Coordinates of C-alpha atoms in Angstrom, one line a residue:
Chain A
X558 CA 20.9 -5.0 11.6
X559 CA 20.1 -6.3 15.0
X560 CA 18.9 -3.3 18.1
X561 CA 22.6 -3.2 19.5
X562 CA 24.3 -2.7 16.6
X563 CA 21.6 -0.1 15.8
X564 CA 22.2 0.9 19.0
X565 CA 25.6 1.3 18.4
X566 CA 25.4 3.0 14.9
X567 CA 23.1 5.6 16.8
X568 CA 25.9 6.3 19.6
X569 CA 28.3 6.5 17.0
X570 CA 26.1 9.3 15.2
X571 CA 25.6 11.3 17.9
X572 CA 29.3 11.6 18.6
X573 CA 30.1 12.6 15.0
X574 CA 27.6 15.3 15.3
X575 CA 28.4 16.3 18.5
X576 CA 31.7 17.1 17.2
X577 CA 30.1 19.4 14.6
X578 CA 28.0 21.0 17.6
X579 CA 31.1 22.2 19.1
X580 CA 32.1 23.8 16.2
X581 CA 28.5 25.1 15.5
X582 CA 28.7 26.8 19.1
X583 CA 31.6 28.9 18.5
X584 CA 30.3 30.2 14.9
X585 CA 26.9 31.2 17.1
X586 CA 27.5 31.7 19.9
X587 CA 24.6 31.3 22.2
X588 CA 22.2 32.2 19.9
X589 CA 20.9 28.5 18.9
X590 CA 22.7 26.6 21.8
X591 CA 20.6 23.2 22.5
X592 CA 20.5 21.9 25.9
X593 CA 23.2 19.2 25.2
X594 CA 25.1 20.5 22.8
X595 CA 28.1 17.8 23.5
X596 CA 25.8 15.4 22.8
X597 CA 23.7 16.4 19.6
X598 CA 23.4 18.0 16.7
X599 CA 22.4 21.8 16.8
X600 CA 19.5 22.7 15.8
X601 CA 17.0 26.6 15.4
X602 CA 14.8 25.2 17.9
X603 CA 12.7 28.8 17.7
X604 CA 9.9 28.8 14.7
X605 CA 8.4 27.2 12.4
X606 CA 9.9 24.7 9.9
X607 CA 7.2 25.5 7.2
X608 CA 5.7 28.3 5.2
X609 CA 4.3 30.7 7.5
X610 CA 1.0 30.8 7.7
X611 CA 0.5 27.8 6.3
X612 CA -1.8 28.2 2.7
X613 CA -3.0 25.1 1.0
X614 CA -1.0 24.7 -2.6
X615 CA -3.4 26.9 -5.1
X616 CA -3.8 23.5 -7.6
X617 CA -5.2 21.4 -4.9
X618 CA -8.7 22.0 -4.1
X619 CA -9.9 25.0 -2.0
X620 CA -12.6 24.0 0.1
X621 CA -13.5 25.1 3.6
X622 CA -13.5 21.8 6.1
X623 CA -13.6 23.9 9.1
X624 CA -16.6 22.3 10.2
X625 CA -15.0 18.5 10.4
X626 CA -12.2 16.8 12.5
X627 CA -8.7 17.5 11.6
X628 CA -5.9 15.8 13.1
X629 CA -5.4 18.8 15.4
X630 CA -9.0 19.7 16.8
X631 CA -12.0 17.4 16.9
X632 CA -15.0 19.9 15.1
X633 CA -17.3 17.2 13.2
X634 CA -21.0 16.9 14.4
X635 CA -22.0 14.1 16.7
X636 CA -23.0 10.8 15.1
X637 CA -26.9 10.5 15.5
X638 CA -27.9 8.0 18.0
X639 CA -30.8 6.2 16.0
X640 CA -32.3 6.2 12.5
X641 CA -34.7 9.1 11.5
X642 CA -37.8 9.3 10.1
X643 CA -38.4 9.6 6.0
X644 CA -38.9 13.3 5.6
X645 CA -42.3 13.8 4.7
X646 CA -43.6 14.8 1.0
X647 CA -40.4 14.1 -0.7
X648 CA -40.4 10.9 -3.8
X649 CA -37.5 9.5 -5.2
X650 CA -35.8 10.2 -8.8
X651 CA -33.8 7.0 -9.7
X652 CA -33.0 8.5 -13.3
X653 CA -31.2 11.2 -10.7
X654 CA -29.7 8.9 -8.2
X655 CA -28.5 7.4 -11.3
X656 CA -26.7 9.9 -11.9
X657 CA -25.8 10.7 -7.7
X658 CA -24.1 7.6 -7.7
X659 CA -21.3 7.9 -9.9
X660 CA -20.8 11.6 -9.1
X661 CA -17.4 12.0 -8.8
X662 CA -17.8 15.9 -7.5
X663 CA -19.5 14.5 -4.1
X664 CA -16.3 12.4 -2.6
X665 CA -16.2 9.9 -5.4
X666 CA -20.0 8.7 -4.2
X667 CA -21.2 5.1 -4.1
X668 CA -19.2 3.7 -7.4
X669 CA -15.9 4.3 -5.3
X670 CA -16.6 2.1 -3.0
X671 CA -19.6 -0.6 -4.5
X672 CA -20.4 -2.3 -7.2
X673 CA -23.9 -1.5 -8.1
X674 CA -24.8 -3.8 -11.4
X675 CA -24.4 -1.6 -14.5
X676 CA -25.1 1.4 -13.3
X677 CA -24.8 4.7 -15.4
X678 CA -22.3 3.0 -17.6
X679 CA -19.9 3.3 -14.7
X680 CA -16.5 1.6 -15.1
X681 CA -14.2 0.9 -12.5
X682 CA -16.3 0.3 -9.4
X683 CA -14.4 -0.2 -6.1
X684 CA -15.0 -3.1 -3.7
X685 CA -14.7 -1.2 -0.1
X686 CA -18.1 -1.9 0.4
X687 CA -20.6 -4.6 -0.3
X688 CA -21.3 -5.1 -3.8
X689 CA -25.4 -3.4 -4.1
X690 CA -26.0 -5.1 -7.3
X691 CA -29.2 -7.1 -6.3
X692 CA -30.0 -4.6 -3.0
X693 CA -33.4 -3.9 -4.3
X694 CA -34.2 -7.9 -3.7
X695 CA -32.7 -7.2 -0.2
X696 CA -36.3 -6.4 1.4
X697 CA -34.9 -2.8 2.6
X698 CA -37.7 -0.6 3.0
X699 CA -37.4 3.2 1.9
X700 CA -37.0 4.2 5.4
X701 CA -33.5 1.5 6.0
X702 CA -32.1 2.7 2.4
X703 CA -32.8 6.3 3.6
X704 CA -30.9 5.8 6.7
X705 CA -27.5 3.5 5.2
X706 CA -26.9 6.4 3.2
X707 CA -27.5 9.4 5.4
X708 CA -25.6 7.6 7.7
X709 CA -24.7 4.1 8.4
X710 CA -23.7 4.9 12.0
X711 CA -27.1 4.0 13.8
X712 CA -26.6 0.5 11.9
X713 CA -23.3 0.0 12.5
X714 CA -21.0 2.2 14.8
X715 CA -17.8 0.8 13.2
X716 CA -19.0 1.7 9.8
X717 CA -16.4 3.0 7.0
X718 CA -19.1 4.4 5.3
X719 CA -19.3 8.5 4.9
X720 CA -22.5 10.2 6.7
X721 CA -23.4 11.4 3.3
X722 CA -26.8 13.4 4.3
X723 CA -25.1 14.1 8.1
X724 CA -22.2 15.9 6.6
X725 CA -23.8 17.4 4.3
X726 CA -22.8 15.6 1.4
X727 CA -25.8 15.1 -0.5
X728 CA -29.5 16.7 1.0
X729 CA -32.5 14.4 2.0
X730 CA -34.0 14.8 -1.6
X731 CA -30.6 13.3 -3.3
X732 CA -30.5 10.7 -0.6
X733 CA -34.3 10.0 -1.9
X734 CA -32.9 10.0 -5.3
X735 CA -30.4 7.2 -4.5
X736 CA -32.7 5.3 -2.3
X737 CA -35.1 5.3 -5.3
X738 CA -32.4 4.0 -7.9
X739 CA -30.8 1.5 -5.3
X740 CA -34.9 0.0 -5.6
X741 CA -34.2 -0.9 -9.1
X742 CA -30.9 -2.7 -8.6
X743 CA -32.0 -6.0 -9.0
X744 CA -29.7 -8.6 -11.2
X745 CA -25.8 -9.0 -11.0
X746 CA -23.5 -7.3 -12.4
X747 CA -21.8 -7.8 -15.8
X748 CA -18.4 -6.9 -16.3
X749 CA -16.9 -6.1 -19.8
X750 CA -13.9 -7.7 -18.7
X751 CA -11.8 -9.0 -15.6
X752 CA -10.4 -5.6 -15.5
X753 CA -13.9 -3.9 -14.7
X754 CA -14.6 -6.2 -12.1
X755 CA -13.1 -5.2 -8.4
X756 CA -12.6 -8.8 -7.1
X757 CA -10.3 -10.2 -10.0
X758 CA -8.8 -6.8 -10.9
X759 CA -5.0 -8.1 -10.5
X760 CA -3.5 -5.9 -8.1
X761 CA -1.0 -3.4 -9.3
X762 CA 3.0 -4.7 -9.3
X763 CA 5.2 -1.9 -9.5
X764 CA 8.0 -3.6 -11.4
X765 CA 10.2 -0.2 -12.6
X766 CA 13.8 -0.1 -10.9
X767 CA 13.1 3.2 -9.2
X768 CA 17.1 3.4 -8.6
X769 CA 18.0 3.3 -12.5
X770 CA 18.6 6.9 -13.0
X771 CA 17.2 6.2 -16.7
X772 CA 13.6 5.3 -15.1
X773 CA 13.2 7.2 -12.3
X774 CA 13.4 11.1 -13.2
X775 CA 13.5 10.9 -8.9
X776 CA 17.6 10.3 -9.1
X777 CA 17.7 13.9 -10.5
X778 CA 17.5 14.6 -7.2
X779 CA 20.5 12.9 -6.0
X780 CA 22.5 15.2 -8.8
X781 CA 20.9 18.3 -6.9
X782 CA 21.7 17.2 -4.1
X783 CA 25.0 16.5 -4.0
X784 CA 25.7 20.2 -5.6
X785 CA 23.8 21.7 -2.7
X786 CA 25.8 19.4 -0.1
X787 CA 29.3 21.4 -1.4
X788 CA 27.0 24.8 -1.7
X789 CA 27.7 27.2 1.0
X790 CA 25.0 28.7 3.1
X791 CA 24.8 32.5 4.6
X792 CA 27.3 31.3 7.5
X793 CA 29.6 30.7 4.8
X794 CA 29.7 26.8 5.8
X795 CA 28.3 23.7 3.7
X796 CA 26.7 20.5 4.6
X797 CA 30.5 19.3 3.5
X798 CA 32.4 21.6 6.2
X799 CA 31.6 19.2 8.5
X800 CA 29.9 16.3 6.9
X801 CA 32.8 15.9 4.3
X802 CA 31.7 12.2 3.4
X803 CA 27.8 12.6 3.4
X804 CA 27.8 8.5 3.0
X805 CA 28.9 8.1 6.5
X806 CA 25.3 9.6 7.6
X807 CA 24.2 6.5 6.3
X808 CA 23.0 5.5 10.1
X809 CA 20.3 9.0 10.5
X810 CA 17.7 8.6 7.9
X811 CA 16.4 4.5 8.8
X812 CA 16.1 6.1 12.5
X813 CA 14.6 8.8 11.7
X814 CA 12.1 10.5 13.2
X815 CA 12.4 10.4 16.5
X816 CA 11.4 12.0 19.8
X817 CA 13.2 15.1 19.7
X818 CA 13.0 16.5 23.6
X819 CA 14.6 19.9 22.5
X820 CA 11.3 20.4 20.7
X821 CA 8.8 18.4 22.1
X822 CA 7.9 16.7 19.3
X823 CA 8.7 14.0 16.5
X824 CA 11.4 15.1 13.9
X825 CA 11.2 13.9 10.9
X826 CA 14.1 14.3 8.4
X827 CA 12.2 17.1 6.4
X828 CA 12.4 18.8 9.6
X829 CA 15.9 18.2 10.8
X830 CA 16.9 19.4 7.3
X831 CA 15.6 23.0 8.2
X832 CA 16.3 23.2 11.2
X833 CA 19.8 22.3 11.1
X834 CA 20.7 23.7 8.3
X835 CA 19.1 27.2 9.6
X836 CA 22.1 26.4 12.8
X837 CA 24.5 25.8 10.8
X838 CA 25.1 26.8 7.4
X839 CA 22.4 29.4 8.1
X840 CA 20.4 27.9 4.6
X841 CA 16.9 28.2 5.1
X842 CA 15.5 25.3 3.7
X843 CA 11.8 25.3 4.6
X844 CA 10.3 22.0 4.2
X845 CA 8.3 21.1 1.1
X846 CA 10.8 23.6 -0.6
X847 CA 12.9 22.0 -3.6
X848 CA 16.2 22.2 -1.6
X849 CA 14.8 20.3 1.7
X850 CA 12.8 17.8 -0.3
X851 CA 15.9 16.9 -2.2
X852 CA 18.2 16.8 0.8
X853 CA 15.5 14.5 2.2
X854 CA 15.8 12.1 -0.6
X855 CA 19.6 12.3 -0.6
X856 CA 19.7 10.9 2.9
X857 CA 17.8 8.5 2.7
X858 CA 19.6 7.4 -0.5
X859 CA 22.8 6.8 1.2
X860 CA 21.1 4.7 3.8
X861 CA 19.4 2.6 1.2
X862 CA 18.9 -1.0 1.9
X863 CA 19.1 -0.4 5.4
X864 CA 16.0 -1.0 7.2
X865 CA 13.9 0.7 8.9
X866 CA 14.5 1.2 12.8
X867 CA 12.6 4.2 14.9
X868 CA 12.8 4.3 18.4
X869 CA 9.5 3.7 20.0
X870 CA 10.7 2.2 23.4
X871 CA 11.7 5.1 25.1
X872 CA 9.1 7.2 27.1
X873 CA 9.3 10.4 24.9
X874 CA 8.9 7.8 22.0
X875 CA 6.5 5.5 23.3
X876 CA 3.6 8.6 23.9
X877 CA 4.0 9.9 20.5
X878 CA 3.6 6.9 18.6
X879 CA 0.6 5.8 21.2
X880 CA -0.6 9.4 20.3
X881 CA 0.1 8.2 16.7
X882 CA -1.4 5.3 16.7
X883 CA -4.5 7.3 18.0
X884 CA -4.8 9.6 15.3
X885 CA -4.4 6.7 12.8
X886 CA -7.3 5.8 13.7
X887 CA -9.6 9.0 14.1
X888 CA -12.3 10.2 12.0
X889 CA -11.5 12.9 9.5
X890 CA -13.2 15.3 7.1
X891 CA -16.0 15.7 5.6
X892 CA -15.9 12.1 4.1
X893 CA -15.0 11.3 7.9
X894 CA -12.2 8.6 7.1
X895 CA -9.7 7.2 9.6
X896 CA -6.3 6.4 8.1
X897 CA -7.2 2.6 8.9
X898 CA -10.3 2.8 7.0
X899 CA -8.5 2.8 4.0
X900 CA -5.5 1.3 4.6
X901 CA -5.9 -1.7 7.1
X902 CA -6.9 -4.8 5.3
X903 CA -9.6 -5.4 7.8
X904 CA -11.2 -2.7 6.6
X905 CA -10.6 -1.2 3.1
X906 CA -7.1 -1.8 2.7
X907 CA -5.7 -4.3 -0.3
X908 CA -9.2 -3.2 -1.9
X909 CA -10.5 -0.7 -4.5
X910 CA -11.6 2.6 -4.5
X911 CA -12.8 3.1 -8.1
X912 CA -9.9 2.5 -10.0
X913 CA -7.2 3.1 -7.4
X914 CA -5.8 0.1 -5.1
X915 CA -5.3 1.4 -1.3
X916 CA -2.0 -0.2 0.1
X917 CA -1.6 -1.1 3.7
X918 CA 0.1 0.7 6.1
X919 CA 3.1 -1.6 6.2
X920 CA 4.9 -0.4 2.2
X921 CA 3.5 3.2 2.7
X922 CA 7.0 5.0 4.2
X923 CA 9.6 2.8 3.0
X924 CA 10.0 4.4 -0.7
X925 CA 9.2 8.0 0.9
X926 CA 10.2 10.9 -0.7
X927 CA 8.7 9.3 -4.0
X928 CA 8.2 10.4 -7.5
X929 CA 4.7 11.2 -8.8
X930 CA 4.6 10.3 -12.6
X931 CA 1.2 11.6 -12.7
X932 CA 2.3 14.7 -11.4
X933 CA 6.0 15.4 -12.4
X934 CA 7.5 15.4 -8.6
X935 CA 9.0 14.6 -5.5
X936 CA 6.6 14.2 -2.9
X937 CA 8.0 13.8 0.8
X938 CA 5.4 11.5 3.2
X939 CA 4.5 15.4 5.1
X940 CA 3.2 16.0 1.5
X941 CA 1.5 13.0 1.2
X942 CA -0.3 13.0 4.4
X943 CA -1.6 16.5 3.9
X944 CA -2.9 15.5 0.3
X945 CA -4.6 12.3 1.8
X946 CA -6.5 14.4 4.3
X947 CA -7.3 17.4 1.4
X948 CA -8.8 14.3 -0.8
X949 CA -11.0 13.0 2.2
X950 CA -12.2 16.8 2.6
X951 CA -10.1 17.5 5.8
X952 CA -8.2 20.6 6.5
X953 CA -4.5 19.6 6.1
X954 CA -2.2 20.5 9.1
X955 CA 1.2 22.4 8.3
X956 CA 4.0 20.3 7.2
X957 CA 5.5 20.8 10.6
X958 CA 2.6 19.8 12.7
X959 CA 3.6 17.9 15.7
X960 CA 0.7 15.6 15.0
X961 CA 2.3 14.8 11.7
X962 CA 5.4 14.4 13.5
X963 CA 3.4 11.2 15.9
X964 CA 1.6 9.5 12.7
X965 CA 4.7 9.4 10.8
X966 CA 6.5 7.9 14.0
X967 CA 3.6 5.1 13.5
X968 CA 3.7 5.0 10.5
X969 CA 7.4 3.9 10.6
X970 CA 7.2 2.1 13.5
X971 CA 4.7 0.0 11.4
X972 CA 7.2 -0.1 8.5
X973 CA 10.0 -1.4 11.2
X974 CA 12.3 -3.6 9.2
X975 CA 11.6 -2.7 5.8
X976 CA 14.6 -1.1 3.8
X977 CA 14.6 2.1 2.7
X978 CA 14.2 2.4 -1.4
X979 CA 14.3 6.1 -2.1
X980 CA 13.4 7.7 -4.3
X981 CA 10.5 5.6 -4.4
X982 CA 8.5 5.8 -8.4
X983 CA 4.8 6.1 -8.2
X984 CA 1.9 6.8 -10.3
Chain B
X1312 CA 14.6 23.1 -19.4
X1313 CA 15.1 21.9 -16.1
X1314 CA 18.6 22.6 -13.9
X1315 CA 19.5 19.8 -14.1
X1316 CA 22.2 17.7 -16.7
X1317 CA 20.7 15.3 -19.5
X1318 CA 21.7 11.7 -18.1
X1319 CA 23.8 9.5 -21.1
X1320 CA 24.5 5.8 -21.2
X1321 CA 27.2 5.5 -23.6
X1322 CA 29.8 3.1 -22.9
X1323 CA 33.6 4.1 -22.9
X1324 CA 34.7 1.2 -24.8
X1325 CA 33.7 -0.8 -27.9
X1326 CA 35.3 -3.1 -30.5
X1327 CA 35.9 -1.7 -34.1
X1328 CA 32.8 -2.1 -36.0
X1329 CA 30.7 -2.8 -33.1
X1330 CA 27.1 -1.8 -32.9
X1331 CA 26.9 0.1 -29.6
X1332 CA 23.3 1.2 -27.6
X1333 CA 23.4 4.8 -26.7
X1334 CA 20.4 5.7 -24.1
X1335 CA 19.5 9.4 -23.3
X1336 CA 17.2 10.9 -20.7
X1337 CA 16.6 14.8 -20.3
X1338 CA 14.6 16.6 -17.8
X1339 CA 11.7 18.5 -19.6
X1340 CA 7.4 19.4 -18.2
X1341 CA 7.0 19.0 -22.2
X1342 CA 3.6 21.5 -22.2
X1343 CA 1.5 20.2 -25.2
X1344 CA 0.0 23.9 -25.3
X1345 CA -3.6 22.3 -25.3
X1346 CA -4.1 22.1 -21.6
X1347 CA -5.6 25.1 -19.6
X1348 CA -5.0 26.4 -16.3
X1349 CA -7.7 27.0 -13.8
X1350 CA -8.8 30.2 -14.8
X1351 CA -9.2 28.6 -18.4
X1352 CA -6.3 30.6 -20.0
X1353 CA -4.1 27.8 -22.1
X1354 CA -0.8 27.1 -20.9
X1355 CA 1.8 27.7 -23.9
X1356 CA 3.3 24.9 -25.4
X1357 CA 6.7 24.4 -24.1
X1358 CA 8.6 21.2 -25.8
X1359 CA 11.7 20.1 -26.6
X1360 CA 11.1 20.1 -30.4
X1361 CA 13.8 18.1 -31.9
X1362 CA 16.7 16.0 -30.9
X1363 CA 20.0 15.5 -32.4
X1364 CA 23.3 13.1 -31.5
X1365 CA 26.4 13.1 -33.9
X1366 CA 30.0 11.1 -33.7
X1367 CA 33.1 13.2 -34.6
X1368 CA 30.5 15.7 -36.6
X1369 CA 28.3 13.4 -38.1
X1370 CA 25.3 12.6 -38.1
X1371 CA 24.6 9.6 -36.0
X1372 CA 20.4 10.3 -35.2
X1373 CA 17.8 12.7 -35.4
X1374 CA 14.3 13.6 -34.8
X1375 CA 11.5 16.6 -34.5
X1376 CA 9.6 16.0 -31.2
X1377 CA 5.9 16.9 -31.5
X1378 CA 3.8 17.7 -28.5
X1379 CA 2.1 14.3 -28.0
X1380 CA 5.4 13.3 -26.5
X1381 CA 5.6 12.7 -22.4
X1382 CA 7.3 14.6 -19.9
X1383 CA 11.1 14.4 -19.9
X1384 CA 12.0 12.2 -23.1
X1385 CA 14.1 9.0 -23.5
X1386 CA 15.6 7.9 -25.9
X1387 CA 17.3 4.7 -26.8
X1388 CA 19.4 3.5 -30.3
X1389 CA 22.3 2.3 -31.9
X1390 CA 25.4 3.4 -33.4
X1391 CA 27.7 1.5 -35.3
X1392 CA 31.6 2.5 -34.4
X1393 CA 34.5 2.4 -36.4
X1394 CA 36.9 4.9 -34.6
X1395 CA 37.5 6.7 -31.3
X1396 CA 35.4 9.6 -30.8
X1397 CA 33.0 12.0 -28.9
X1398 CA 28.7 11.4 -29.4
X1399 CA 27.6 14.8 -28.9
X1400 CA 23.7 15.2 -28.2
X1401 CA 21.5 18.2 -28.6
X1402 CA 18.4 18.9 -27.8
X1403 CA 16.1 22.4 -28.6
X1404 CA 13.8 24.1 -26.7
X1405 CA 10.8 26.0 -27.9
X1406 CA 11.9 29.2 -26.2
X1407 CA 15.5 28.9 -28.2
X1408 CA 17.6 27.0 -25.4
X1409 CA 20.1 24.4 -26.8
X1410 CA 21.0 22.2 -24.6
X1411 CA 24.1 19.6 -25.5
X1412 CA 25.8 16.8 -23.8
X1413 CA 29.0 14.9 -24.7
X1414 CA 30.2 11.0 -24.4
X1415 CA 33.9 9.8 -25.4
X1416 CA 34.0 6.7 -26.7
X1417 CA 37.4 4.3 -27.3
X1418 CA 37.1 1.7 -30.3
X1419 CA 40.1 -0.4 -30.3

């Protein structure tokens, strides 16, 4: 679709719901009237769209990050401005660093990201970093070793390397431990087969047709949803009373989000889905519940094949997905990872990290709300982000975070052009 | 067993004597009963433990499921038809539920 006839699809949107706003009005009166009502669709614009507090789900890991940057406050300690000394009286255990290494309790440790010969019997090194195999023929001393690992950043600012000793993820006696052991690496690698070996490891194809409702337990949702379309809500209205062919909605989801001036923020479709739904049928779909996340795949579904087109010209738009673009790139966590370091091929993106192949930015949002195989469900890109930052030991942000709301505007500004395919099938 | 209905691929029309694929999916967490939860209590088994599909009352395929089996089963065979009829599908639950599922089929 080329911008005017995007353009056009959008004006003819925002009269169809406009419509509905009208009748919205008279069923609430004043009570949720937006600023333009003629020209929009209604929407609670009061509270929050999520669980209230926000509490981490109890199977994900519970760990206090409070200490380290989220993408809402800036809280990790300063990078140190040169190398420090060796402590004093403290000798290396290479049978331990051994050990350190592979440790897949301390952020996944050096395997993730190096290949470092055959070390502890590891399989499935990454490639993020520079393969170690030989660095004990490097001509390192102690006191260099000592420092890459406590933290890179006096070397090398730009450095996607975790301050292991500086955030406190292992102390100066395990960092001796590793430094020790990364004195006996000395001879190349030797992979069992291609498949152990990060730079011929084929990249993973995912081949399944993720819209055959026989392979993708994902199209349940599409069942669900179209039941919960025709259910009415507490106002004794459903999605149908005024949307009574749901495919003619096909124009919202590849727009979607957008600056949203009524609230001041990015709205995602998760979003919109609760809050207007809460001004008009009066269902209270809180995102990340079952009924939102399958509304959320639903209309996206009828907009499949359509690609993706957000707004990021306007002025409202244009500072959220600069702001965006800014957190994309900021330092998180414990493990103190940008988005970027991970997923922009310049830096660890198209690469390894142990066994698991980081994408690039651009495929990330297109297939989003996606099955998880490994995990049985529908995961919506809110959901996602928050996991990413739980795995790099960051506090997550609620789902309805306005700095969500900017990274996913990147995000799909990124993914411009590509077609929606949803419900995406993952591992 | 899930909310949701058990998907069928059956088609509506075959020849007389033809040999027809029949594919059926079904929602189900399918708990082995040998994992444990966090606090190291084991999470009961929870399968579907056996599968049936008849034509016009007889037996067309059947199995017993057994825990090794993955979340929310497929399965794919063949029938051979010789007359109009209904496949009927049934699938048990551990906890009792039956679930079933019908497909017309018109042999000419």
């Amino acid at each position: 679709m080329d911008r005017a006839a995007a353009m056009m699809n959008r004006i003819a949107f925002a009269a169809a719901v406009g419509a509905m706003a009208a009748v919205a009005l008279i069923a609430f009166g004043t009570l949720h009237a937006p600023a333009q009502a003629s020209k929009e669709a209604p929407l609670v614009l009061e509270g929050s769209a999520a669980q209230t507090p926000w509490k981490r789900y109890s199977d994900w890991p519970q760990r206090d990050e409070s200490k380290f940057n989220t993408l809402a406050k800036l809280a990790s300690p300063p990078a140190p401005k040169e190398a420090r000394k060796l402590p004093e009286g403290l000798t290396g255990n290479a049978a331990n660093g051994q050990k350190l290494v592979a440790d897949r309790t301390r952020g996944g440790s050096c395997l993730a990201c190096h290949v470092m010969g055959p070390a502890g019997g590891a399989d499935l090194p990454g490639n993020v970093g520079p393969d170690l195999s030989e660095i004990g023929n490097a001509g390192l001393d102690d006191a260099q070793l000592f420092n890459y690992v406590n933290d890179a950043r006096v070397y090398n600012p730009d450095t996607v390397m975790p301050p292991w000793g500086t955030h406190g993820l292992f102390n100066d006696q395990e960092i001796m431990d590793i430094v020790a052991f990364l004195k006996t690496l000395k001879a190349p690698a030797k992979f069992k087969s291609e498949l152990d070996d990060p730079t011929r490891r084929p990249a993973p194809v995912e081949k399944r047709d993720n819209l055959d409702d026989m392979v993708n337990p994902g199209m349940w949702a599409i069942d669900r949803a179209k039941a919960l379309w025709k259910a009415d809500g507490p106002a004794g209205k459903s999605c149908a009373s005024c949307h009574a062919d749901a495919t003619a909605l096909k124009t919202f989801a590849p727009h979607m989000p957008r600056w949203e001036p009524r609230l001041d923020k990015v709205l995602g479709v998760e979003e919109f889905i609760y809050r207007h739904a809460k001004a008009t049928t009066g269902a209270d779909w809180l995102m990340q519940s079952d009924e939102n996340t399958t509304l959320a795949v639903y209309l996206r579904y009828i907009a499949n094949g359509e690609p993706i087109d957000v707004d990021i010209a306007s002025p409202g738009a244009r500072a959220a997905y600069e702001r965006g673009k800014a957190l994309s790139n900021r330092k998180l966590g414990q493990l103190n990872f940008a988005c970027t370091d991970c997923h922009d091929k310049s830096k660890g993106g198209l690469k390894w990290i142990r066994g698991q192949w980081l994408g690039e930015q651009r495929g990330q949002y297109d297939h989003f709300p996606t099955w998880r195989t490994s995990l049985q469900a529908i995961w919506d890109i809110r959901k996602r982000f928050q996991w990413c930052q739980v795995n790099i030991r960051a506090d997550e942000l609620p789902p309805d975070a306005k700095e969500y709301g900017d990274l996913e505007l990147y995000l799909a500004s990124v993914n411009n052009g590509l077609k929606l395919n949803v419900p995406g099938i993952r591992h | 067993m899930a909310d949701t209905k058990p998907r069928l691929k059956v088609p509506s029309e075959a020849k007389k004597g033809e040999i027809v694929v029949l594919k059926t999916l079904v929602q189900h967490v399918m708990e082995t009963g040998l994992r444990k939860d966090k606090s190291g209590a084991v999470i009961p088994r929870q399968i579907i433990n056996r599968f049936t599909c008849e034509f016009n009352g007889k037996p067309v395929f059947s199995c017993n499921l057994e825990p090794a089996i993955a979340a929310n089963p497929y399965f794919e065979f063949t029938a051979k038809v010789e007359e109009s009829g209904t496949f009927k599908f049934t699938w048990v639950d551990d906890d009792g539920t039956v679930t079933t599922a019908q497909a017309p089929i018109t042999v000419t």
